[in-house]
mmCIF file of C-alpha atoms in Angstrom:
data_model
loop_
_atom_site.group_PDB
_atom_site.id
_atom_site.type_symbol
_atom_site.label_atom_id
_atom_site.label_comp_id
_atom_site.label_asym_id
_atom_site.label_seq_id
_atom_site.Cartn_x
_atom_site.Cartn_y
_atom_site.Cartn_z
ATOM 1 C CA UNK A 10 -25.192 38.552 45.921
ATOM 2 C CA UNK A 11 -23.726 36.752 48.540
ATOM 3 C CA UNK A 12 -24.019 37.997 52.167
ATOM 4 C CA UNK A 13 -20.887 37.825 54.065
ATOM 5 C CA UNK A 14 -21.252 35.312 57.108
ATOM 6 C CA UNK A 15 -18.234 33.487 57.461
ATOM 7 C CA UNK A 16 -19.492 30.116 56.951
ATOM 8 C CA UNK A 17 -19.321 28.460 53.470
ATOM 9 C CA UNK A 18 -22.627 27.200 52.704
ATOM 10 C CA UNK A 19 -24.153 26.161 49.725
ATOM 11 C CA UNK A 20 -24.717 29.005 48.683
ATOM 12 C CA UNK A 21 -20.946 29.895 48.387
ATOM 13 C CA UNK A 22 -19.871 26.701 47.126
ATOM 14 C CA UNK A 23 -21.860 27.296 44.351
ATOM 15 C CA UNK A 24 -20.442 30.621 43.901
ATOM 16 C CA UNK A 25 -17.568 29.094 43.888
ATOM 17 C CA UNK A 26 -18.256 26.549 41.548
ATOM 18 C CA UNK A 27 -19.322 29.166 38.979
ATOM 19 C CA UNK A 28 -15.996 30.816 39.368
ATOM 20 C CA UNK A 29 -13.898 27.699 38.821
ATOM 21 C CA UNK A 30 -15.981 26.993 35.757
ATOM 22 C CA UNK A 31 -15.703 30.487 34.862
ATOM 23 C CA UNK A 32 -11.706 29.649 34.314
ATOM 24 C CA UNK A 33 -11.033 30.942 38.059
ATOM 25 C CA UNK A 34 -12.539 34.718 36.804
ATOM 26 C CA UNK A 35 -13.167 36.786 40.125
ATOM 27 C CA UNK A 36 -14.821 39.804 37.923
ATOM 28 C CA UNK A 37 -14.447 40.874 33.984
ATOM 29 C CA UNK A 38 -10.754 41.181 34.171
ATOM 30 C CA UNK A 39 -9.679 39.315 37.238
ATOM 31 C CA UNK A 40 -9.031 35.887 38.126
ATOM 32 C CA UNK A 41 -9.016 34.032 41.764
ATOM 33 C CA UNK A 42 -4.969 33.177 40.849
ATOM 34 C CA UNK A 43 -4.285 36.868 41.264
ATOM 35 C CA UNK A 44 -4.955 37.015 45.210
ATOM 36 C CA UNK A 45 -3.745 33.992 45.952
ATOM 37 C CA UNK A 46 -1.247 33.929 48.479
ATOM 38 C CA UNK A 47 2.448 33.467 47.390
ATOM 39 C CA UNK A 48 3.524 30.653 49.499
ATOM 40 C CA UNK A 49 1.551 28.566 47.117
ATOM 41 C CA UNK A 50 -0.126 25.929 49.893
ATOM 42 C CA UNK A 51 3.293 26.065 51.854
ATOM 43 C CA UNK A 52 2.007 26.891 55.123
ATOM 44 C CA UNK A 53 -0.540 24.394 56.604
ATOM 45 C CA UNK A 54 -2.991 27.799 57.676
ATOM 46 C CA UNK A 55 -3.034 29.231 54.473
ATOM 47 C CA UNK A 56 -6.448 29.936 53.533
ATOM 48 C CA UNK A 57 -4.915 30.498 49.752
ATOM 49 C CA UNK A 58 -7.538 33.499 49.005
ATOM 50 C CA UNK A 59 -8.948 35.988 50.866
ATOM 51 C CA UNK A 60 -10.384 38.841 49.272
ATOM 52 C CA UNK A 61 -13.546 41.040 50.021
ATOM 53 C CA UNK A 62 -16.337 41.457 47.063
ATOM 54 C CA UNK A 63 -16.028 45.094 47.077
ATOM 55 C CA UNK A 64 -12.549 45.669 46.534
ATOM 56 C CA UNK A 65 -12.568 43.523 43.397
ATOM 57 C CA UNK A 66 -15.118 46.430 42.829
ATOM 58 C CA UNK A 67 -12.869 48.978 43.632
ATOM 59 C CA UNK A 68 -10.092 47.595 41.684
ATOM 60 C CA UNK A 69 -12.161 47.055 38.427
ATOM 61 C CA UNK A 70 -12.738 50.675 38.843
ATOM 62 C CA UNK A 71 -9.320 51.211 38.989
ATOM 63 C CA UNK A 72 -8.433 49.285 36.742
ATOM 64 C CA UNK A 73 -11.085 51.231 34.239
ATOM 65 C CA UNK A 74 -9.667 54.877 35.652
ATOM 66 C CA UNK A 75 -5.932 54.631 35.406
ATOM 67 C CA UNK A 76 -5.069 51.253 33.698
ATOM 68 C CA UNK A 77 -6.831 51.030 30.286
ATOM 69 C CA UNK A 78 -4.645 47.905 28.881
ATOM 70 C CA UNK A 79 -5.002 46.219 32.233
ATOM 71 C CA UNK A 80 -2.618 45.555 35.120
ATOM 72 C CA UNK A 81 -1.508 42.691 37.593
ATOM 73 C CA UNK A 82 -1.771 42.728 40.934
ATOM 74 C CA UNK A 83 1.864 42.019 42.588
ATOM 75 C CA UNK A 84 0.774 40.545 45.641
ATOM 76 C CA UNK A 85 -2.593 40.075 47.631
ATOM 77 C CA UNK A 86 -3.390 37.815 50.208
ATOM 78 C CA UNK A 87 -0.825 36.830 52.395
ATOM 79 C CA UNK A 88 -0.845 34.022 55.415
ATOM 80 C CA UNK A 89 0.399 34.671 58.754
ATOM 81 C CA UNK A 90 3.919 32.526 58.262
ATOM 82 C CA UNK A 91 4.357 33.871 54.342
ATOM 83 C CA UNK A 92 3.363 37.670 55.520
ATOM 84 C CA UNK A 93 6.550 37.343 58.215
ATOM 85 C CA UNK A 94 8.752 35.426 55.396
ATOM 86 C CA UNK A 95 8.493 38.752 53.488
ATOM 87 C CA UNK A 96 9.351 41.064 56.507
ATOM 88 C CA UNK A 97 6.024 42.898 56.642
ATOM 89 C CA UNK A 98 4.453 43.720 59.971
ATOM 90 C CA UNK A 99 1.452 41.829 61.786
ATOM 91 C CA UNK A 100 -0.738 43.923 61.457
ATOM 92 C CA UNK A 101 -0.555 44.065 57.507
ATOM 93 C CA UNK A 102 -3.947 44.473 55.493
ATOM 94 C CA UNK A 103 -2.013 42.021 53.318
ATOM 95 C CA UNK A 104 -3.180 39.087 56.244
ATOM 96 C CA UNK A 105 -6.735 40.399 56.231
ATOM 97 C CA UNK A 106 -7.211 40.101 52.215
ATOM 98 C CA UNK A 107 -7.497 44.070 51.957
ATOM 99 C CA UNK A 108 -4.397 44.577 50.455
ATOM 100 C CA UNK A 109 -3.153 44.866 47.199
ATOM 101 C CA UNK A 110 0.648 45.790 45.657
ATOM 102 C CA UNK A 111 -0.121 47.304 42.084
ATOM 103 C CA UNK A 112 2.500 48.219 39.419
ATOM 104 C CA UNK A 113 3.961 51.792 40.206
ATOM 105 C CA UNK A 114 2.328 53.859 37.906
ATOM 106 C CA UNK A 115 0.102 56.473 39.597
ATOM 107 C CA UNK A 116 0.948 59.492 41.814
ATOM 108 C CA UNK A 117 0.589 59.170 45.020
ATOM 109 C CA UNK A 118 -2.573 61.239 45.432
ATOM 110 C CA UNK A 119 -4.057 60.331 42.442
ATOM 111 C CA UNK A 120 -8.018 60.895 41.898
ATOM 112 C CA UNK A 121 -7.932 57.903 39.666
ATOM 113 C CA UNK A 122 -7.452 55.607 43.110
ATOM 114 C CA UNK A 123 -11.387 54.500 44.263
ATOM 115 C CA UNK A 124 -11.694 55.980 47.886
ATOM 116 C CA UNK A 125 -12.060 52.598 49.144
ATOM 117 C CA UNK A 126 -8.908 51.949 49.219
ATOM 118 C CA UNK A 127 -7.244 54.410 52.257
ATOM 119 C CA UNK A 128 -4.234 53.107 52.456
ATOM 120 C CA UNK A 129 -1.833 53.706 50.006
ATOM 121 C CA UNK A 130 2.209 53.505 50.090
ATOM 122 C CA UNK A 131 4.528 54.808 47.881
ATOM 123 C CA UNK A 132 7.980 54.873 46.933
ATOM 124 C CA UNK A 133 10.291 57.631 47.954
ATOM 125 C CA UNK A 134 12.115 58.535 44.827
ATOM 126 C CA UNK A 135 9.127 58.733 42.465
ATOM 127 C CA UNK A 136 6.015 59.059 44.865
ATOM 128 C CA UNK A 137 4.560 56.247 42.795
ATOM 129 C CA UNK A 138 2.344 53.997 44.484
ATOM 130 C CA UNK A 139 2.480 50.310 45.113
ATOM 131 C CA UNK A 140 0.208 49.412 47.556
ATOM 132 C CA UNK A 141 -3.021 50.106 48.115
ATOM 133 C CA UNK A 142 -5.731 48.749 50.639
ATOM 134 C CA UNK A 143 -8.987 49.183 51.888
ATOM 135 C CA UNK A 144 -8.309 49.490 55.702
ATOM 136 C CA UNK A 145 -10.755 51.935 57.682
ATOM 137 C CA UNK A 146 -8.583 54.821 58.388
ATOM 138 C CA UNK A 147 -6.450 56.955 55.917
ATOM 139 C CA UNK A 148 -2.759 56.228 56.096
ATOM 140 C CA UNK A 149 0.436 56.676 54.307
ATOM 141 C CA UNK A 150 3.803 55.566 54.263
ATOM 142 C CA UNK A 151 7.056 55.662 52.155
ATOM 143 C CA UNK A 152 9.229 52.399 50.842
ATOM 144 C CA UNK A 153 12.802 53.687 50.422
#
């Protein structure tokens, strides 16, 4: 019940407190390790994670609509210098925390996909998507 403001107040720290206690757990099935960022502490601006309430939301839904045994997500949060190591753009939701690469399972206009999440790419071959996130616009693209 935390208000977003950007400053990490007591209120947050003990948030996060309960979460590290919790064994890092995010939500029921997803833990604060997930969304970190791949360069592992690398880069000296890495935040590590960044990740908006209510897409953990929106992927527990998903999770609940087209993954019954469960899933784990590929990549999440990415910092600036780690984002460009992998070739994606600059303005990648990836860099916001609003991204999310998911195992290739679902079409790519699946109903089982929360509306939330508006962007969605997909692989050319099999139209499966990989990536989803919850920018504010509707987009699509094609890997391959």
């Amino acid at each position: 019940k935390l208000v977003p403001d950007g400053v990490a107040g007591d209120k947050t720290l003990t948030a996060l407190a309960a979460t590290e206690r919790a064994g890092g757990k995010l939500s029921k099935n997803f833990k604060a390790s997930e969304f970190q960022c791949k360069c592992g502490g690398k880069y000296a601006n890495c935040l590590g994670v960044l990740i908006d309430r209510a897409d953990i939301i929106g992927l527990e839904q998903l999770r609940t609509a087209a993954y019954p045994k469960g899933f784990t997500i590929v990549s999440a949060y990415r910092c600036e210098r780690h984002n460009k190591a992998v070739g994606s753009s600059n303005g990648s939701q990836h860099r916001v925390g609003k991204a999310f690469d998911i195992p290739p399972t679902l079409h790519y206009n699946s109903t089982k996909i929360p509306a939330r999440f508006r962007g969605r790419g997909y692989n050319k071959g099999t139209n499966k998507v990989r990536h989803i996130d919850s920018r504010a616009t509707s987009a699509r693209w094609i890997y391959g």
